[in-house]
Amino acid sequence: MSDFLQMGLTGLSLGLMYALIAIGLTLIFGVMRIIQYAHGEMFMLGAFALYYWHAELGLPYWAGVAFSAGLIFCLGAVLQVVLFKPLQGKNILYSLAVSLGLVLIISGSGQLLFGTTTKGIPSAVSGGMLIGGAYLSYERIVISAVSIGLIIALWAFLRHSVTGFAIRAVAEDPQTAALQGIRTDRVHWIAFGIGSAMAAIAGCMMGTLLSIVPTMGFLATIKAFMIVIMGGLGSVIGALVGGLILGMIDSVITTTISGDIAIILSFVVIFLILVFRPSGLFGQNWD
Amino acid sequence: MDKSDIIASPNRLVWGGLLALALAAPALVGFDLYMIHVGITISFNVALATSLWMIWSLGVISFAHAGFMGIGAYASALVLTKLGLSMWYGLWIGAAVSALFAMLIAVPLMRTRAVYFFMASWAVGEVIKRNFAYFKSFFGGWDGIFDIKPPVLDLGFLQIDFANRIAYYYLALFFVSLTVWIIYRMNASRTGTIWWAIHENELLAQHTGINVFRQKVVCFTIACTLVGVTGALYAHYQTYISPKSFDIWKSEFALVHLIVGGLTTVGGPVAGAISLTMVDEALRATGYFRTIFFGVVLIASVLLLPGGLETVPARIRKLFNRNSQK
């Protein structure tokens, strides 16, 4: 019993972190209809920004998270304006190609600048507690709380703020939104920045939990895409549900059978979801 | 996507010139073994990119393409290492196994559309790769399969050992030319026109009486069969294969070749695969800068040369026309 509780708790915290990465990606797709394949690199750069801030310079942890998020927000906004704006309205393949180029550039220069050795970020909190025989570290609790907090904050932002309304309007119908006087270009870089910043914060969280290497972005991209596809592109709820499903599969199957089977099984699950619900669990039909 | 001008100008001269150049290439580089290796790599990449382009004529891109190349490669390699049959059998068995899997997987896969198709096919490709890695006793796990011998052609009066790189170059060239020719012919045929009709508007195509689903499955299967043959050739050339050889990056690079080359004619992927493989090999010595430069080349070509390399002749022509009018 305590084994299952342990797996469930691990799966939950993992799933929330996955959801954090995936929601950024789904926001970017929903608003701009582009495939941001370099989303995982934002995650990686976010983790390294915190590493240099906290572990190398010794500056406070939470300020580092904010610094990293701000930095990646700016990077995302600049990338959108410089690289992705000219591709607006073109076939989705072009955005895939450009972001693939970004992956190569960022992960290549990452290996050059940061080195290929694994690094770790010292965590902000230590210790843990026992719940019904399952061990839960405070670190994981903090990470889960941050993830939940950010997801709720994003939801409230999209629901209730003026910019959030504008983002949703552009996601719904860019032309009509533009006719209503919404500056779609501004919405685009804001959405791209927010999406990237969320990946960066997830990177900061992951960096304290695991070790960081410049090549870790690719795996994050894979996970994020798996989740987003499972939940339906452009759907925030879908990303949350997909993240939890994937987190549970990862945690339960990796512990009970093996890591290889967990990956195979999660791909099979995605494939089946797509076959029976061709637009994902909560997705609309994009063409 | 204007298809009429593809048929109107077959550019036979260019194709013939390219083939002649490819035939003379080993002599031109002075039978340098490294350069011939580059030539063989180019051949494989051309076959991969053109058969991916064939799926693109339906309006979708498959990320499972390297996976099906892997199926062909593993089938051919296992036929040799377990049954002792040479590549001359392996080629066709690889193609048949690849076709069978493609047909079985295409039936559910083709239910998904547009961007979901990329991701579903990507899942298929990953599952194929992971299965090669997981079943250790049969597929050799992450270590892969060693000692896949190249074949010997015995004509009675003449024996050609394909362990010789120059001989293998011509073998690869033959199969690549065949692949490109088949794709070119299919694309120019009535069937090809049907595929482009589906590409343009699936709903409208269905209303004109086209069995869209069947056409999609057929096209996917043919493309995967062709890439299965390429995979078998690849296995016997490298003499070593592992799941890593057929991961998502291979499909992605094929897509990159396609986009840089151009998407409307078969010349696009050919031009893209040839030029980018050369760029990649030229940058080989630069280490990490290789990936960075490749990324820069990719982004620059998408942003600065929309339409790809295949639009270069038209651009040059336009430039001259404008000058002569003045």
Coordinates of N, CA and C in Angstrom, one line a residue, chain B residues 72-237:
Chain B
G72 N 13.5 -1.9 -42.3 CA 14.1 -2.5 -43.4 C 15.5 -3.0 -43.1
A73 N 16.3 -2.1 -42.3 CA 17.7 -2.4 -42.0 C 17.7 -3.6 -41.1
Y74 N 16.9 -3.6 -40.0 CA 17.0 -4.8 -39.1 C 16.5 -6.1 -39.7
A75 N 15.5 -6.0 -40.6 CA 15.0 -7.2 -41.2 C 16.1 -7.8 -42.1
S76 N 16.8 -6.9 -42.9 CA 17.8 -7.4 -43.7 C 19.0 -7.9 -42.9
A77 N 19.4 -7.2 -41.9 CA 20.5 -7.6 -41.0 C 20.2 -9.0 -40.3
L78 N 19.0 -9.1 -39.8 CA 18.7 -10.4 -39.1 C 18.6 -11.6 -40.1
V79 N 18.1 -11.3 -41.3 CA 18.1 -12.4 -42.3 C 19.5 -12.9 -42.5
L80 N 20.5 -12.0 -42.5 CA 21.9 -12.4 -42.7 C 22.4 -13.1 -41.5
T81 N 22.3 -12.4 -40.3 CA 23.0 -13.0 -39.1 C 22.3 -14.2 -38.6
K82 N 20.9 -14.3 -38.8 CA 20.3 -15.5 -38.2 C 20.1 -16.6 -39.2
L83 N 19.8 -16.2 -40.5 CA 19.5 -17.3 -41.5 C 20.6 -17.5 -42.5
G84 N 21.5 -16.5 -42.5 CA 22.7 -16.6 -43.4 C 22.3 -16.3 -44.8
L85 N 21.2 -15.6 -45.1 CA 20.9 -15.2 -46.4 C 21.5 -13.9 -46.7
S86 N 22.1 -13.7 -47.9 CA 22.8 -12.5 -48.2 C 21.9 -11.3 -48.5
M87 N 22.5 -10.2 -48.8 CA 21.7 -9.0 -48.9 C 20.7 -9.1 -50.1
W88 N 21.0 -9.9 -51.1 CA 20.1 -10.0 -52.3 C 18.8 -10.5 -51.9
Y89 N 18.7 -11.3 -50.8 CA 17.4 -11.7 -50.3 C 16.9 -10.6 -49.3
G90 N 17.9 -10.1 -48.5 CA 17.6 -9.2 -47.4 C 16.9 -7.9 -47.9
L91 N 17.3 -7.4 -49.1 CA 16.7 -6.2 -49.6 C 15.2 -6.4 -49.8
W92 N 14.8 -7.5 -50.4 CA 13.4 -7.7 -50.7 C 12.6 -8.0 -49.4
I93 N 13.3 -8.8 -48.5 CA 12.6 -9.2 -47.3 C 12.4 -7.9 -46.4
G94 N 13.5 -7.1 -46.4 CA 13.4 -5.8 -45.7 C 12.3 -4.9 -46.2
A95 N 12.2 -4.8 -47.6 CA 11.2 -4.0 -48.2 C 9.8 -4.6 -47.8
A96 N 9.7 -5.9 -47.9 CA 8.3 -6.5 -47.6 C 7.9 -6.3 -46.2
V97 N 8.9 -6.5 -45.2 CA 8.5 -6.4 -43.8 C 8.1 -4.9 -43.5
S98 N 8.9 -4.0 -44.1 CA 8.7 -2.6 -43.9 C 7.3 -2.2 -44.5
A99 N 7.0 -2.8 -45.7 CA 5.7 -2.5 -46.3 C 4.5 -3.0 -45.4
L100 N 4.7 -4.3 -44.9 CA 3.7 -4.9 -44.1 C 3.4 -4.0 -42.9
F101 N 4.5 -3.6 -42.2 CA 4.3 -2.8 -41.0 C 3.6 -1.5 -41.3
A102 N 4.1 -0.9 -42.4 CA 3.6 0.4 -42.8 C 2.1 0.3 -43.1
M103 N 1.7 -0.8 -43.8 CA 0.3 -0.9 -44.1 C -0.6 -1.1 -42.8
L104 N -0.1 -1.9 -41.9 CA -0.8 -2.2 -40.7 C -0.9 -0.9 -39.8
I105 N 0.2 -0.1 -39.8 CA 0.2 1.1 -38.9 C -0.6 2.2 -39.6
A106 N -0.6 2.2 -41.0 CA -1.2 3.3 -41.7 C -2.7 3.4 -41.4
V107 N -3.3 2.2 -41.2 CA -4.8 2.2 -41.1 C -5.2 3.0 -39.9
P108 N -4.7 2.8 -38.7 CA -5.1 3.7 -37.6 C -4.4 5.1 -37.7
L109 N -3.2 5.1 -38.2 CA -2.5 6.4 -38.3 C -3.1 7.4 -39.1
M110 N -3.7 7.0 -40.2 CA -4.3 7.9 -41.2 C -5.6 8.5 -40.7
R111 N -6.1 8.1 -39.5 CA -7.3 8.7 -38.9 C -6.9 10.1 -38.4
T112 N -5.7 10.3 -38.0 CA -5.3 11.6 -37.4 C -4.9 12.5 -38.6
R113 N -5.0 13.8 -38.3 CA -4.8 14.8 -39.4 C -3.9 15.9 -38.9
A114 N -3.4 16.6 -40.0 CA -2.5 17.8 -39.8 C -1.5 17.6 -38.7
V115 N -1.4 18.5 -37.7 CA -0.3 18.5 -36.8 C -0.4 17.3 -35.9
Y116 N -1.6 16.7 -35.7 CA -1.7 15.5 -34.9 C -1.0 14.3 -35.6
F117 N -1.0 14.4 -36.9 CA -0.3 13.3 -37.6 C 1.2 13.3 -37.4
F118 N 1.8 14.5 -37.3 CA 3.2 14.5 -37.0 C 3.5 13.8 -35.8
M119 N 2.7 14.1 -34.8 CA 3.0 13.6 -33.4 C 2.6 12.1 -33.3
A120 N 1.5 11.7 -33.9 CA 1.2 10.3 -33.9 C 2.3 9.4 -34.6
S121 N 2.8 10.0 -35.8 CA 3.8 9.2 -36.5 C 5.1 9.2 -35.7
W122 N 5.3 10.3 -35.0 CA 6.5 10.4 -34.2 C 6.4 9.3 -33.1
A123 N 5.3 9.2 -32.5 CA 5.1 8.1 -31.5 C 5.4 6.7 -32.1
V124 N 4.9 6.5 -33.3 CA 5.2 5.3 -34.0 C 6.7 5.0 -34.2
G125 N 7.4 6.1 -34.6 CA 8.8 6.0 -34.8 C 9.5 5.7 -33.5
E126 N 9.1 6.3 -32.4 CA 9.8 6.1 -31.2 C 9.6 4.7 -30.7
V127 N 8.3 4.2 -30.9 CA 8.0 2.8 -30.4 C 8.8 1.8 -31.2
I128 N 9.0 2.0 -32.5 CA 9.8 1.1 -33.3 C 11.2 1.1 -32.8
K129 N 11.8 2.3 -32.5 CA 13.2 2.4 -32.1 C 13.3 1.7 -30.7
R130 N 12.4 2.0 -29.8 CA 12.4 1.5 -28.4 C 12.3 0.0 -28.4
N131 N 11.5 -0.5 -29.3 CA 11.4 -2.0 -29.4 C 12.7 -2.7 -29.8
F132 N 13.4 -2.0 -30.8 CA 14.7 -2.5 -31.1 C 15.6 -2.6 -29.9
A133 N 15.5 -1.5 -29.1 CA 16.4 -1.4 -27.9 C 15.9 -2.4 -26.8
Y134 N 14.7 -2.6 -26.7 CA 14.2 -3.4 -25.5 C 14.4 -4.9 -25.7
F135 N 14.1 -5.4 -26.9 CA 14.2 -6.9 -27.1 C 15.7 -7.2 -27.4
K136 N 16.4 -7.4 -26.3 CA 17.9 -7.5 -26.4 C 18.3 -8.7 -27.1
S137 N 17.6 -9.9 -26.8 CA 18.1 -11.1 -27.3 C 17.9 -11.2 -28.8
F138 N 16.8 -10.6 -29.3 CA 16.5 -10.7 -30.7 C 17.2 -9.6 -31.5
F139 N 17.0 -8.3 -31.1 CA 17.5 -7.2 -31.8 C 18.9 -6.7 -31.4
G140 N 19.4 -7.2 -30.3 CA 20.7 -6.8 -29.8 C 20.7 -5.6 -28.9
G141 N 19.5 -5.1 -28.5 CA 19.5 -3.9 -27.6 C 20.1 -2.7 -28.2
W142 N 20.6 -1.8 -27.2 CA 21.2 -0.6 -27.7 C 22.6 -0.8 -28.4
D143 N 23.2 -2.0 -28.1 CA 24.4 -2.4 -28.8 C 24.3 -2.6 -30.3
G144 N 23.1 -3.0 -30.7 CA 22.8 -3.2 -32.1 C 23.3 -4.5 -32.6
I145 N 23.4 -4.6 -33.9 CA 23.8 -5.8 -34.6 C 25.1 -5.5 -35.3
F146 N 26.1 -6.4 -35.1 CA 27.4 -6.2 -35.8 C 27.5 -7.1 -37.0
D147 N 28.6 -6.9 -37.7 CA 29.0 -7.9 -38.7 C 28.0 -8.2 -39.8
I148 N 27.4 -7.1 -40.3 CA 26.4 -7.3 -41.4 C 27.2 -7.2 -42.7
K149 N 27.5 -8.3 -43.3 CA 28.4 -8.3 -44.4 C 27.8 -7.8 -45.6
P150 N 28.5 -7.0 -46.4 CA 28.1 -6.6 -47.7 C 28.1 -7.8 -48.7
P151 N 27.2 -7.8 -49.7 CA 27.1 -9.0 -50.5 C 28.2 -9.1 -51.6
V152 N 28.2 -10.3 -52.2 CA 29.1 -10.5 -53.3 C 28.2 -10.8 -54.5
L153 N 28.4 -10.2 -55.6 CA 27.6 -10.5 -56.8 C 28.4 -11.4 -57.7
D154 N 27.9 -12.6 -57.9 CA 28.6 -13.6 -58.7 C 27.9 -13.8 -60.0
L155 N 28.6 -13.2 -61.1 CA 27.9 -13.3 -62.4 C 28.5 -14.5 -63.2
G156 N 29.3 -15.3 -62.6 CA 29.9 -16.5 -63.3 C 31.3 -16.1 -63.8
F157 N 31.2 -15.1 -64.8 CA 32.5 -14.7 -65.4 C 33.2 -13.6 -64.6
L158 N 32.4 -13.0 -63.7 CA 32.8 -11.8 -63.0 C 32.3 -11.8 -61.6
Q159 N 33.2 -11.5 -60.6 CA 32.8 -11.5 -59.2 C 33.0 -10.0 -58.7
I160 N 31.9 -9.4 -58.2 CA 32.0 -8.1 -57.6 C 31.8 -8.2 -56.1
D161 N 32.8 -7.8 -55.4 CA 32.7 -7.8 -53.9 C 32.3 -6.4 -53.5
F162 N 31.1 -6.3 -52.9 CA 30.6 -5.0 -52.5 C 31.2 -4.5 -51.2
A163 N 32.2 -5.2 -50.6 CA 32.9 -4.7 -49.5 C 33.8 -3.5 -50.1
N164 N 34.0 -3.5 -51.4 CA 34.7 -2.4 -52.0 C 33.8 -1.2 -52.1
R165 N 34.3 -0.1 -51.6 CA 33.5 1.1 -51.5 C 33.0 1.6 -52.8
I166 N 33.9 1.6 -53.8 CA 33.5 2.1 -55.1 C 32.3 1.3 -55.7
A167 N 32.4 0.0 -55.6 CA 31.4 -0.9 -56.0 C 30.1 -0.6 -55.3
Y168 N 30.2 -0.4 -54.0 CA 29.0 -0.1 -53.2 C 28.4 1.3 -53.6
Y169 N 29.3 2.2 -53.9 CA 28.8 3.5 -54.4 C 27.8 3.4 -55.6
Y170 N 28.3 2.5 -56.5 CA 27.4 2.4 -57.7 C 26.2 1.6 -57.4
L171 N 26.3 0.7 -56.5 CA 25.1 -0.1 -56.1 C 24.0 0.9 -55.4
A172 N 24.6 1.7 -54.5 CA 23.7 2.7 -53.8 C 23.1 3.7 -54.9
L173 N 24.0 4.1 -55.8 CA 23.5 5.1 -56.8 C 22.4 4.5 -57.6
F174 N 22.6 3.2 -58.0 CA 21.5 2.5 -58.8 C 20.2 2.5 -58.0
F175 N 20.2 2.1 -56.8 CA 19.0 2.0 -56.0 C 18.4 3.4 -55.8
V176 N 19.2 4.4 -55.6 CA 18.7 5.7 -55.3 C 18.1 6.3 -56.6
S177 N 18.7 6.1 -57.7 CA 18.2 6.5 -59.0 C 16.8 5.9 -59.2
L178 N 16.8 4.6 -58.9 CA 15.5 3.8 -59.1 C 14.4 4.4 -58.2
T179 N 14.8 4.7 -56.9 CA 13.8 5.3 -56.0 C 13.3 6.6 -56.5
V180 N 14.2 7.5 -56.9 CA 13.8 8.8 -57.4 C 13.0 8.7 -58.7
W181 N 13.4 7.8 -59.5 CA 12.7 7.6 -60.8 C 11.2 7.1 -60.5
I182 N 11.1 6.1 -59.6 CA 9.8 5.6 -59.2 C 8.9 6.7 -58.7
I183 N 9.5 7.5 -57.8 CA 8.7 8.6 -57.2 C 8.3 9.6 -58.2
Y184 N 9.3 9.9 -59.1 CA 9.0 10.9 -60.1 C 7.9 10.4 -61.0
R185 N 7.9 9.2 -61.4 CA 6.9 8.6 -62.3 C 5.5 8.6 -61.6
M186 N 5.6 8.1 -60.3 CA 4.3 8.0 -59.6 C 3.7 9.4 -59.5
N187 N 4.5 10.4 -59.2 CA 4.0 11.7 -59.0 C 3.4 12.3 -60.2
A188 N 4.1 12.0 -61.4 CA 3.5 12.5 -62.6 C 2.3 11.8 -63.1
S189 N 2.0 10.6 -62.5 CA 0.9 9.8 -63.0 C -0.4 10.3 -62.4
R190 N -1.5 9.6 -62.8 CA -2.8 9.9 -62.3 C -2.9 9.8 -60.8
T191 N -2.2 8.7 -60.3 CA -2.2 8.5 -58.8 C -1.6 9.7 -58.1
G192 N -0.5 10.2 -58.7 CA 0.2 11.4 -58.1 C -0.7 12.6 -58.1
T193 N -1.5 12.8 -59.1 CA -2.4 13.9 -59.2 C -3.5 13.7 -58.1
I194 N -3.9 12.5 -57.9 CA -4.9 12.3 -56.9 C -4.4 12.7 -55.5
W195 N -3.1 12.3 -55.3 CA -2.5 12.6 -54.0 C -2.4 14.1 -53.8
W196 N -2.0 14.8 -54.9 CA -1.9 16.3 -54.7 C -3.3 16.9 -54.5
A197 N -4.3 16.2 -55.1 CA -5.7 16.7 -54.9 C -6.1 16.6 -53.4
I198 N -5.7 15.4 -52.8 CA -5.9 15.2 -51.3 C -5.1 16.3 -50.6
H199 N -3.9 16.6 -51.0 CA -3.1 17.6 -50.4 C -3.8 18.9 -50.4
E200 N -4.3 19.3 -51.5 CA -5.0 20.6 -51.6 C -6.2 20.7 -50.8
N201 N -7.1 19.7 -50.9 CA -8.4 19.8 -50.2 C -8.9 18.4 -50.0
E202 N -8.8 17.9 -48.8 CA -9.2 16.5 -48.6 C -10.7 16.3 -48.8
L203 N -11.5 17.3 -48.3 CA -12.9 17.1 -48.3 C -13.4 17.1 -49.8
L204 N -12.8 18.1 -50.5 CA -13.2 18.2 -52.0 C -12.8 17.0 -52.7
A205 N -11.7 16.4 -52.4 CA -11.2 15.2 -53.1 C -12.1 14.1 -52.8
Q206 N -12.6 14.0 -51.6 CA -13.6 12.9 -51.3 C -14.9 13.1 -52.1
H207 N -15.3 14.3 -52.2 CA -16.5 14.6 -53.0 C -16.4 14.3 -54.5
T208 N -15.2 14.3 -55.0 CA -15.1 14.0 -56.4 C -14.9 12.5 -56.6
G209 N -15.1 11.7 -55.5 CA -15.1 10.3 -55.7 C -13.8 9.6 -55.4
I210 N -12.9 10.3 -54.8 CA -11.6 9.7 -54.5 C -11.7 9.0 -53.1
N211 N -11.3 7.7 -53.1 CA -11.3 7.0 -51.8 C -10.0 7.5 -51.0
V212 N -10.2 8.6 -50.3 CA -9.1 9.3 -49.6 C -8.3 8.4 -48.7
F213 N -9.0 7.7 -47.9 CA -8.4 6.8 -46.9 C -7.5 5.8 -47.6
R214 N -8.0 5.1 -48.6 CA -7.3 4.1 -49.3 C -6.0 4.7 -50.0
Q215 N -6.2 5.8 -50.6 CA -5.1 6.4 -51.3 C -4.0 6.8 -50.3
K216 N -4.4 7.3 -49.1 CA -3.4 7.6 -48.1 C -2.6 6.4 -47.7
V217 N -3.3 5.3 -47.4 CA -2.7 4.1 -46.9 C -1.7 3.6 -48.0
V218 N -2.2 3.6 -49.3 CA -1.3 3.1 -50.4 C -0.1 4.0 -50.5
C219 N -0.2 5.3 -50.5 CA 0.9 6.2 -50.6 C 1.9 6.0 -49.5
F220 N 1.4 5.9 -48.3 CA 2.3 5.7 -47.1 C 3.1 4.4 -47.2
T221 N 2.3 3.3 -47.7 CA 3.0 2.0 -47.8 C 4.1 2.0 -48.8
I222 N 3.8 2.6 -50.0 CA 4.8 2.7 -51.0 C 6.1 3.4 -50.6
A223 N 5.8 4.6 -49.9 CA 7.0 5.4 -49.4 C 7.8 4.6 -48.4
C224 N 7.1 3.8 -47.5 CA 7.8 3.1 -46.5 C 8.5 1.9 -47.1
T225 N 8.0 1.3 -48.2 CA 8.7 0.2 -48.8 C 10.0 0.7 -49.4
L226 N 9.9 1.9 -50.1 CA 11.1 2.4 -50.7 C 12.2 2.7 -49.7
V227 N 11.7 3.3 -48.5 CA 12.7 3.6 -47.5 C 13.2 2.3 -46.8
G228 N 12.4 1.3 -46.8 CA 12.9 0.0 -46.3 C 14.1 -0.6 -47.1
V229 N 14.0 -0.4 -48.4 CA 15.1 -0.9 -49.2 C 16.3 0.0 -48.9
T230 N 16.1 1.3 -48.8 CA 17.3 2.1 -48.4 C 17.9 1.7 -47.1
G231 N 17.0 1.4 -46.1 CA 17.5 0.9 -44.8 C 18.3 -0.3 -44.9
A232 N 17.9 -1.3 -45.8 CA 18.7 -2.5 -46.0 C 20.0 -2.2 -46.5
L233 N 20.1 -1.3 -47.5 CA 21.3 -0.9 -48.1 C 22.2 -0.3 -47.1
Y234 N 21.6 0.6 -46.3 CA 22.4 1.3 -45.2 C 23.0 0.3 -44.3
A235 N 22.2 -0.7 -43.8 CA 22.7 -1.7 -42.9 C 24.0 -2.4 -43.4
H236 N 23.9 -2.8 -44.7 CA 25.0 -3.6 -45.3 C 26.2 -2.7 -45.6
Y237 N 25.9 -1.4 -45.7 CA 27.1 -0.6 -46.0 C 27.8 -0.3 -44.7

